[in-house]
């Protein structure tokens, strides 16, 4: 099993610049970014708590996804997806991620419960 956190933004320098500008202007939003990152970098609390999960988690931007994951997440980002036995399962959709309001602890607790239900 493996988890994927898929941001609602492209990666790379241009992707980050476009997202940052959009965030300032109010035209871009990513609830997963709100959980994982502060204004500049990844939250230390997030890094620490993710290491405690019973499965590994990879974070990807829209343009970094393998084709099969991209097909599954198209129009559904940001999201957290579980890959189990070659099949994808939506763990958190945009609405659920938004409900965490950037709170790492709430995200982590809910994610641990979700993972346990798949074990």
mmCIF file with all atom_site columns, C-alpha atoms in Angstrom:
data_model
loop_
_atom_site.group_PDB
_atom_site.id
_atom_site.type_symbol
_atom_site.label_atom_id
_atom_site.label_alt_id
_atom_site.label_comp_id
_atom_site.label_asym_id
_atom_site.label_entity_id
_atom_site.label_seq_id
_atom_site.pdbx_PDB_ins_code
_atom_site.Cartn_x
_atom_site.Cartn_y
_atom_site.Cartn_z
_atom_site.occupancy
_atom_site.B_iso_or_equiv
_atom_site.pdbx_formal_charge
_atom_site.auth_seq_id
_atom_site.auth_comp_id
_atom_site.auth_asym_id
_atom_site.auth_atom_id
_atom_site.pdbx_PDB_model_num
ATOM 1   C CA . UNK A 1 1   ? 0.000   0.000  0.000   1.00 0.00 ? 1   UNK A CA 1
ATOM 2   C CA . UNK A 1 2   ? 1.107   3.518  -0.737  1.00 0.00 ? 2   UNK A CA 1
ATOM 3   C CA . UNK A 1 3   ? -0.446  6.943  -0.215  1.00 0.00 ? 3   UNK A CA 1
ATOM 4   C CA . UNK A 1 4   ? -0.325  9.811  -2.653  1.00 0.00 ? 4   UNK A CA 1
ATOM 5   C CA . UNK A 1 5   ? -1.056  13.400 -1.734  1.00 0.00 ? 5   UNK A CA 1
ATOM 6   C CA . UNK A 1 6   ? -1.844  15.258 -4.953  1.00 0.00 ? 6   UNK A CA 1
ATOM 7   C CA . UNK A 1 7   ? -1.642  19.031 -4.887  1.00 0.00 ? 7   UNK A CA 1
ATOM 8   C CA . UNK A 1 8   ? -3.896  21.215 -6.990  1.00 0.00 ? 8   UNK A CA 1
ATOM 9   C CA . UNK A 1 9   ? -0.924  22.950 -8.605  1.00 0.00 ? 9   UNK A CA 1
ATOM 10  C CA . UNK A 1 10  ? 1.888   22.201 -11.005 1.00 0.00 ? 10  UNK A CA 1
ATOM 11  C CA . UNK A 1 11  ? 5.378   21.573 -9.716  1.00 0.00 ? 11  UNK A CA 1
ATOM 12  C CA . UNK A 1 12  ? 8.597   23.215 -10.756 1.00 0.00 ? 12  UNK A CA 1
ATOM 13  C CA . UNK A 1 13  ? 9.590   26.845 -10.528 1.00 0.00 ? 13  UNK A CA 1
ATOM 14  C CA . UNK A 1 14  ? 6.899   28.170 -12.876 1.00 0.00 ? 14  UNK A CA 1
ATOM 15  C CA . UNK A 1 15  ? 4.191   26.087 -11.214 1.00 0.00 ? 15  UNK A CA 1
ATOM 16  C CA . UNK A 1 16  ? 5.148   27.415 -7.805  1.00 0.00 ? 16  UNK A CA 1
ATOM 17  C CA . UNK A 1 17  ? 5.281   30.995 -9.078  1.00 0.00 ? 17  UNK A CA 1
ATOM 18  C CA . UNK A 1 18  ? 1.849   30.709 -10.719 1.00 0.00 ? 18  UNK A CA 1
ATOM 19  C CA . UNK A 1 19  ? 0.370   29.128 -7.604  1.00 0.00 ? 19  UNK A CA 1
ATOM 20  C CA . UNK A 1 20  ? 1.954   31.728 -5.307  1.00 0.00 ? 20  UNK A CA 1
ATOM 21  C CA . UNK A 1 21  ? 0.668   34.588 -7.435  1.00 0.00 ? 21  UNK A CA 1
ATOM 22  C CA . UNK A 1 22  ? -2.766  32.980 -7.602  1.00 0.00 ? 22  UNK A CA 1
ATOM 23  C CA . UNK A 1 23  ? -2.833  32.484 -3.860  1.00 0.00 ? 23  UNK A CA 1
ATOM 24  C CA . UNK A 1 24  ? -2.042  36.172 -3.296  1.00 0.00 ? 24  UNK A CA 1
ATOM 25  C CA . UNK A 1 25  ? -4.672  37.238 -5.834  1.00 0.00 ? 25  UNK A CA 1
ATOM 26  C CA . UNK A 1 26  ? -7.242  34.800 -4.484  1.00 0.00 ? 26  UNK A CA 1
ATOM 27  C CA . UNK A 1 27  ? -7.526  32.818 -7.727  1.00 0.00 ? 27  UNK A CA 1
ATOM 28  C CA . UNK A 1 28  ? -5.638  29.685 -6.577  1.00 0.00 ? 28  UNK A CA 1
ATOM 29  C CA . UNK A 1 29  ? -6.303  27.392 -3.652  1.00 0.00 ? 29  UNK A CA 1
ATOM 30  C CA . UNK A 1 30  ? -5.067  23.992 -2.537  1.00 0.00 ? 30  UNK A CA 1
ATOM 31  C CA . UNK A 1 31  ? -6.380  22.575 0.731   1.00 0.00 ? 31  UNK A CA 1
ATOM 32  C CA . UNK A 1 32  ? -3.585  19.990 0.777   1.00 0.00 ? 32  UNK A CA 1
ATOM 33  C CA . UNK A 1 33  ? -1.011  22.791 0.534   1.00 0.00 ? 33  UNK A CA 1
ATOM 34  C CA . UNK A 1 34  ? -2.702  24.449 3.504   1.00 0.00 ? 34  UNK A CA 1
ATOM 35  C CA . UNK A 1 35  ? -2.124  21.298 5.565   1.00 0.00 ? 35  UNK A CA 1
ATOM 36  C CA . UNK A 1 36  ? 1.423   20.552 4.411   1.00 0.00 ? 36  UNK A CA 1
ATOM 37  C CA . UNK A 1 37  ? 2.965   23.992 3.992   1.00 0.00 ? 37  UNK A CA 1
ATOM 38  C CA . UNK A 1 38  ? 3.269   27.324 5.730   1.00 0.00 ? 38  UNK A CA 1
ATOM 39  C CA . UNK A 1 39  ? 3.952   30.493 3.761   1.00 0.00 ? 39  UNK A CA 1
ATOM 40  C CA . UNK A 1 40  ? 7.368   29.399 2.544   1.00 0.00 ? 40  UNK A CA 1
ATOM 41  C CA . UNK A 1 41  ? 8.093   25.726 3.230   1.00 0.00 ? 41  UNK A CA 1
ATOM 42  C CA . UNK A 1 42  ? 6.752   22.437 4.478   1.00 0.00 ? 42  UNK A CA 1
ATOM 43  C CA . UNK A 1 43  ? 5.530   22.502 8.081   1.00 0.00 ? 43  UNK A CA 1
ATOM 44  C CA . UNK A 1 44  ? 7.886   20.748 10.501  1.00 0.00 ? 44  UNK A CA 1
ATOM 45  C CA . UNK A 1 45  ? 4.935   19.241 12.370  1.00 0.00 ? 45  UNK A CA 1
ATOM 46  C CA . UNK A 1 46  ? 3.638   17.768 9.128   1.00 0.00 ? 46  UNK A CA 1
ATOM 47  C CA . UNK A 1 47  ? 7.006   16.221 8.266   1.00 0.00 ? 47  UNK A CA 1
ATOM 48  C CA . UNK A 1 48  ? 7.220   14.611 11.702  1.00 0.00 ? 48  UNK A CA 1
ATOM 49  C CA . UNK A 1 49  ? 3.685   13.216 11.766  1.00 0.00 ? 49  UNK A CA 1
ATOM 50  C CA . UNK A 1 50  ? 3.824   11.767 8.242   1.00 0.00 ? 50  UNK A CA 1
ATOM 51  C CA . UNK A 1 51  ? 6.825   9.670  9.296   1.00 0.00 ? 51  UNK A CA 1
ATOM 52  C CA . UNK A 1 52  ? 4.578   7.992  11.885  1.00 0.00 ? 52  UNK A CA 1
ATOM 53  C CA . UNK A 1 53  ? 2.133   6.599  9.304   1.00 0.00 ? 53  UNK A CA 1
ATOM 54  C CA . UNK A 1 54  ? 2.094   2.832  8.765   1.00 0.00 ? 54  UNK A CA 1
ATOM 55  C CA . UNK A 1 55  ? 2.425   3.317  4.973   1.00 0.00 ? 55  UNK A CA 1
ATOM 56  C CA . UNK A 1 56  ? 4.639   5.602  2.926   1.00 0.00 ? 56  UNK A CA 1
ATOM 57  C CA . UNK A 1 57  ? 3.228   8.792  1.444   1.00 0.00 ? 57  UNK A CA 1
ATOM 58  C CA . UNK A 1 58  ? 4.423   10.537 -1.692  1.00 0.00 ? 58  UNK A CA 1
ATOM 59  C CA . UNK A 1 59  ? 3.406   14.082 -2.560  1.00 0.00 ? 59  UNK A CA 1
ATOM 60  C CA . UNK A 1 60  ? 2.929   14.979 -6.203  1.00 0.00 ? 60  UNK A CA 1
ATOM 61  C CA . UNK A 1 61  ? 1.946   18.036 -8.185  1.00 0.00 ? 61  UNK A CA 1
ATOM 62  C CA . UNK A 1 62  ? -0.469  17.779 -11.097 1.00 0.00 ? 62  UNK A CA 1
ATOM 63  C CA . UNK A 1 63  ? 2.308   17.571 -13.686 1.00 0.00 ? 63  UNK A CA 1
ATOM 64  C CA . UNK A 1 64  ? 4.296   14.983 -11.709 1.00 0.00 ? 64  UNK A CA 1
ATOM 65  C CA . UNK A 1 65  ? 1.688   12.207 -11.554 1.00 0.00 ? 65  UNK A CA 1
ATOM 66  C CA . UNK A 1 66  ? 2.080   8.946  -13.448 1.00 0.00 ? 66  UNK A CA 1
ATOM 67  C CA . UNK A 1 67  ? -0.587  8.621  -16.154 1.00 0.00 ? 67  UNK A CA 1
ATOM 68  C CA . UNK A 1 68  ? -2.742  6.094  -14.297 1.00 0.00 ? 68  UNK A CA 1
ATOM 69  C CA . UNK A 1 69  ? -2.901  8.280  -11.188 1.00 0.00 ? 69  UNK A CA 1
ATOM 70  C CA . UNK A 1 70  ? -3.502  11.381 -13.302 1.00 0.00 ? 70  UNK A CA 1
ATOM 71  C CA . UNK A 1 71  ? -6.500  9.681  -14.904 1.00 0.00 ? 71  UNK A CA 1
ATOM 72  C CA . UNK A 1 72  ? -7.905  8.742  -11.479 1.00 0.00 ? 72  UNK A CA 1
ATOM 73  C CA . UNK A 1 73  ? -7.448  12.220 -9.956  1.00 0.00 ? 73  UNK A CA 1
ATOM 74  C CA . UNK A 1 74  ? -8.453  14.322 -12.970 1.00 0.00 ? 74  UNK A CA 1
ATOM 75  C CA . UNK A 1 75  ? -10.808 17.050 -11.758 1.00 0.00 ? 75  UNK A CA 1
ATOM 76  C CA . UNK A 1 76  ? -10.595 15.755 -8.152  1.00 0.00 ? 76  UNK A CA 1
ATOM 77  C CA . UNK A 1 77  ? -7.541  17.565 -6.795  1.00 0.00 ? 77  UNK A CA 1
ATOM 78  C CA . UNK A 1 78  ? -6.349  18.274 -4.230  1.00 0.00 ? 78  UNK A CA 1
ATOM 79  C CA . UNK A 1 79  ? -6.767  14.819 -2.801  1.00 0.00 ? 79  UNK A CA 1
ATOM 80  C CA . UNK A 1 80  ? -5.166  11.949 -0.942  1.00 0.00 ? 80  UNK A CA 1
ATOM 81  C CA . UNK A 1 81  ? -5.279  8.601  -2.718  1.00 0.00 ? 81  UNK A CA 1
ATOM 82  C CA . UNK A 1 82  ? -4.394  5.124  -1.509  1.00 0.00 ? 82  UNK A CA 1
ATOM 83  C CA . UNK A 1 83  ? -2.960  2.568  -3.918  1.00 0.00 ? 83  UNK A CA 1
ATOM 84  C CA . UNK A 1 84  ? -3.710  -0.943 -2.725  1.00 0.00 ? 84  UNK A CA 1
ATOM 85  C CA . UNK A 1 85  ? -3.069  -4.000 -4.865  1.00 0.00 ? 85  UNK A CA 1
ATOM 86  C CA . UNK A 1 86  ? -2.762  -1.821 -7.955  1.00 0.00 ? 86  UNK A CA 1
ATOM 87  C CA . UNK A 1 87  ? -6.108  -0.071 -7.434  1.00 0.00 ? 87  UNK A CA 1
ATOM 88  C CA . UNK A 1 88  ? -6.663  3.527  -6.401  1.00 0.00 ? 88  UNK A CA 1
ATOM 89  C CA . UNK A 1 89  ? -9.043  4.530  -3.629  1.00 0.00 ? 89  UNK A CA 1
ATOM 90  C CA . UNK A 1 90  ? -9.938  8.118  -2.745  1.00 0.00 ? 90  UNK A CA 1
ATOM 91  C CA . UNK A 1 91  ? -9.096  8.684  0.920   1.00 0.00 ? 91  UNK A CA 1
ATOM 92  C CA . UNK A 1 92  ? -9.658  12.453 1.157   1.00 0.00 ? 92  UNK A CA 1
ATOM 93  C CA . UNK A 1 93  ? -11.264 14.613 -1.484  1.00 0.00 ? 93  UNK A CA 1
ATOM 94  C CA . UNK A 1 94  ? -11.107 18.399 -1.719  1.00 0.00 ? 94  UNK A CA 1
ATOM 95  C CA . UNK A 1 95  ? -14.081 18.855 0.612   1.00 0.00 ? 95  UNK A CA 1
ATOM 96  C CA . UNK A 1 96  ? -12.537 16.704 3.346   1.00 0.00 ? 96  UNK A CA 1
ATOM 97  C CA . UNK A 1 97  ? -9.121  18.370 2.980   1.00 0.00 ? 97  UNK A CA 1
ATOM 98  C CA . UNK A 1 98  ? -10.776 21.785 3.223   1.00 0.00 ? 98  UNK A CA 1
ATOM 99  C CA . UNK A 1 99  ? -12.496 20.734 6.454   1.00 0.00 ? 99  UNK A CA 1
ATOM 100 C CA . UNK A 1 100 ? -9.084  20.393 8.146   1.00 0.00 ? 100 UNK A CA 1
ATOM 101 C CA . UNK A 1 101 ? -8.481  24.133 7.656   1.00 0.00 ? 101 UNK A CA 1
ATOM 102 C CA . UNK A 1 102 ? -4.732  23.561 7.487   1.00 0.00 ? 102 UNK A CA 1
ATOM 103 C CA . UNK A 1 103 ? -4.623  21.756 10.837  1.00 0.00 ? 103 UNK A CA 1
ATOM 104 C CA . UNK A 1 104 ? -1.910  19.099 10.665  1.00 0.00 ? 104 UNK A CA 1
ATOM 105 C CA . UNK A 1 105 ? -3.063  17.231 13.778  1.00 0.00 ? 105 UNK A CA 1
ATOM 106 C CA . UNK A 1 106 ? -6.653  16.827 12.561  1.00 0.00 ? 106 UNK A CA 1
ATOM 107 C CA . UNK A 1 107 ? -5.406  15.727 9.134   1.00 0.00 ? 107 UNK A CA 1
ATOM 108 C CA . UNK A 1 108 ? -3.025  13.182 10.669  1.00 0.00 ? 108 UNK A CA 1
ATOM 109 C CA . UNK A 1 109 ? -5.624  11.713 13.034  1.00 0.00 ? 109 UNK A CA 1
ATOM 110 C CA . UNK A 1 110 ? -8.179  11.300 10.255  1.00 0.00 ? 110 UNK A CA 1
ATOM 111 C CA . UNK A 1 111 ? -5.580  9.834  7.906   1.00 0.00 ? 111 UNK A CA 1
ATOM 112 C CA . UNK A 1 112 ? -4.473  7.243  10.480  1.00 0.00 ? 112 UNK A CA 1
ATOM 113 C CA . UNK A 1 113 ? -8.095  6.149  10.982  1.00 0.00 ? 113 UNK A CA 1
ATOM 114 C CA . UNK A 1 114 ? -8.637  5.906  7.235   1.00 0.00 ? 114 UNK A CA 1
ATOM 115 C CA . UNK A 1 115 ? -5.506  3.840  6.727   1.00 0.00 ? 115 UNK A CA 1
ATOM 116 C CA . UNK A 1 116 ? -6.496  1.471  9.524   1.00 0.00 ? 116 UNK A CA 1
ATOM 117 C CA . UNK A 1 117 ? -9.784  0.777  7.754   1.00 0.00 ? 117 UNK A CA 1
ATOM 118 C CA . UNK A 1 118 ? -7.843  -0.400 4.670   1.00 0.00 ? 118 UNK A CA 1
ATOM 119 C CA . UNK A 1 119 ? -5.376  -2.652 6.542   1.00 0.00 ? 119 UNK A CA 1
#
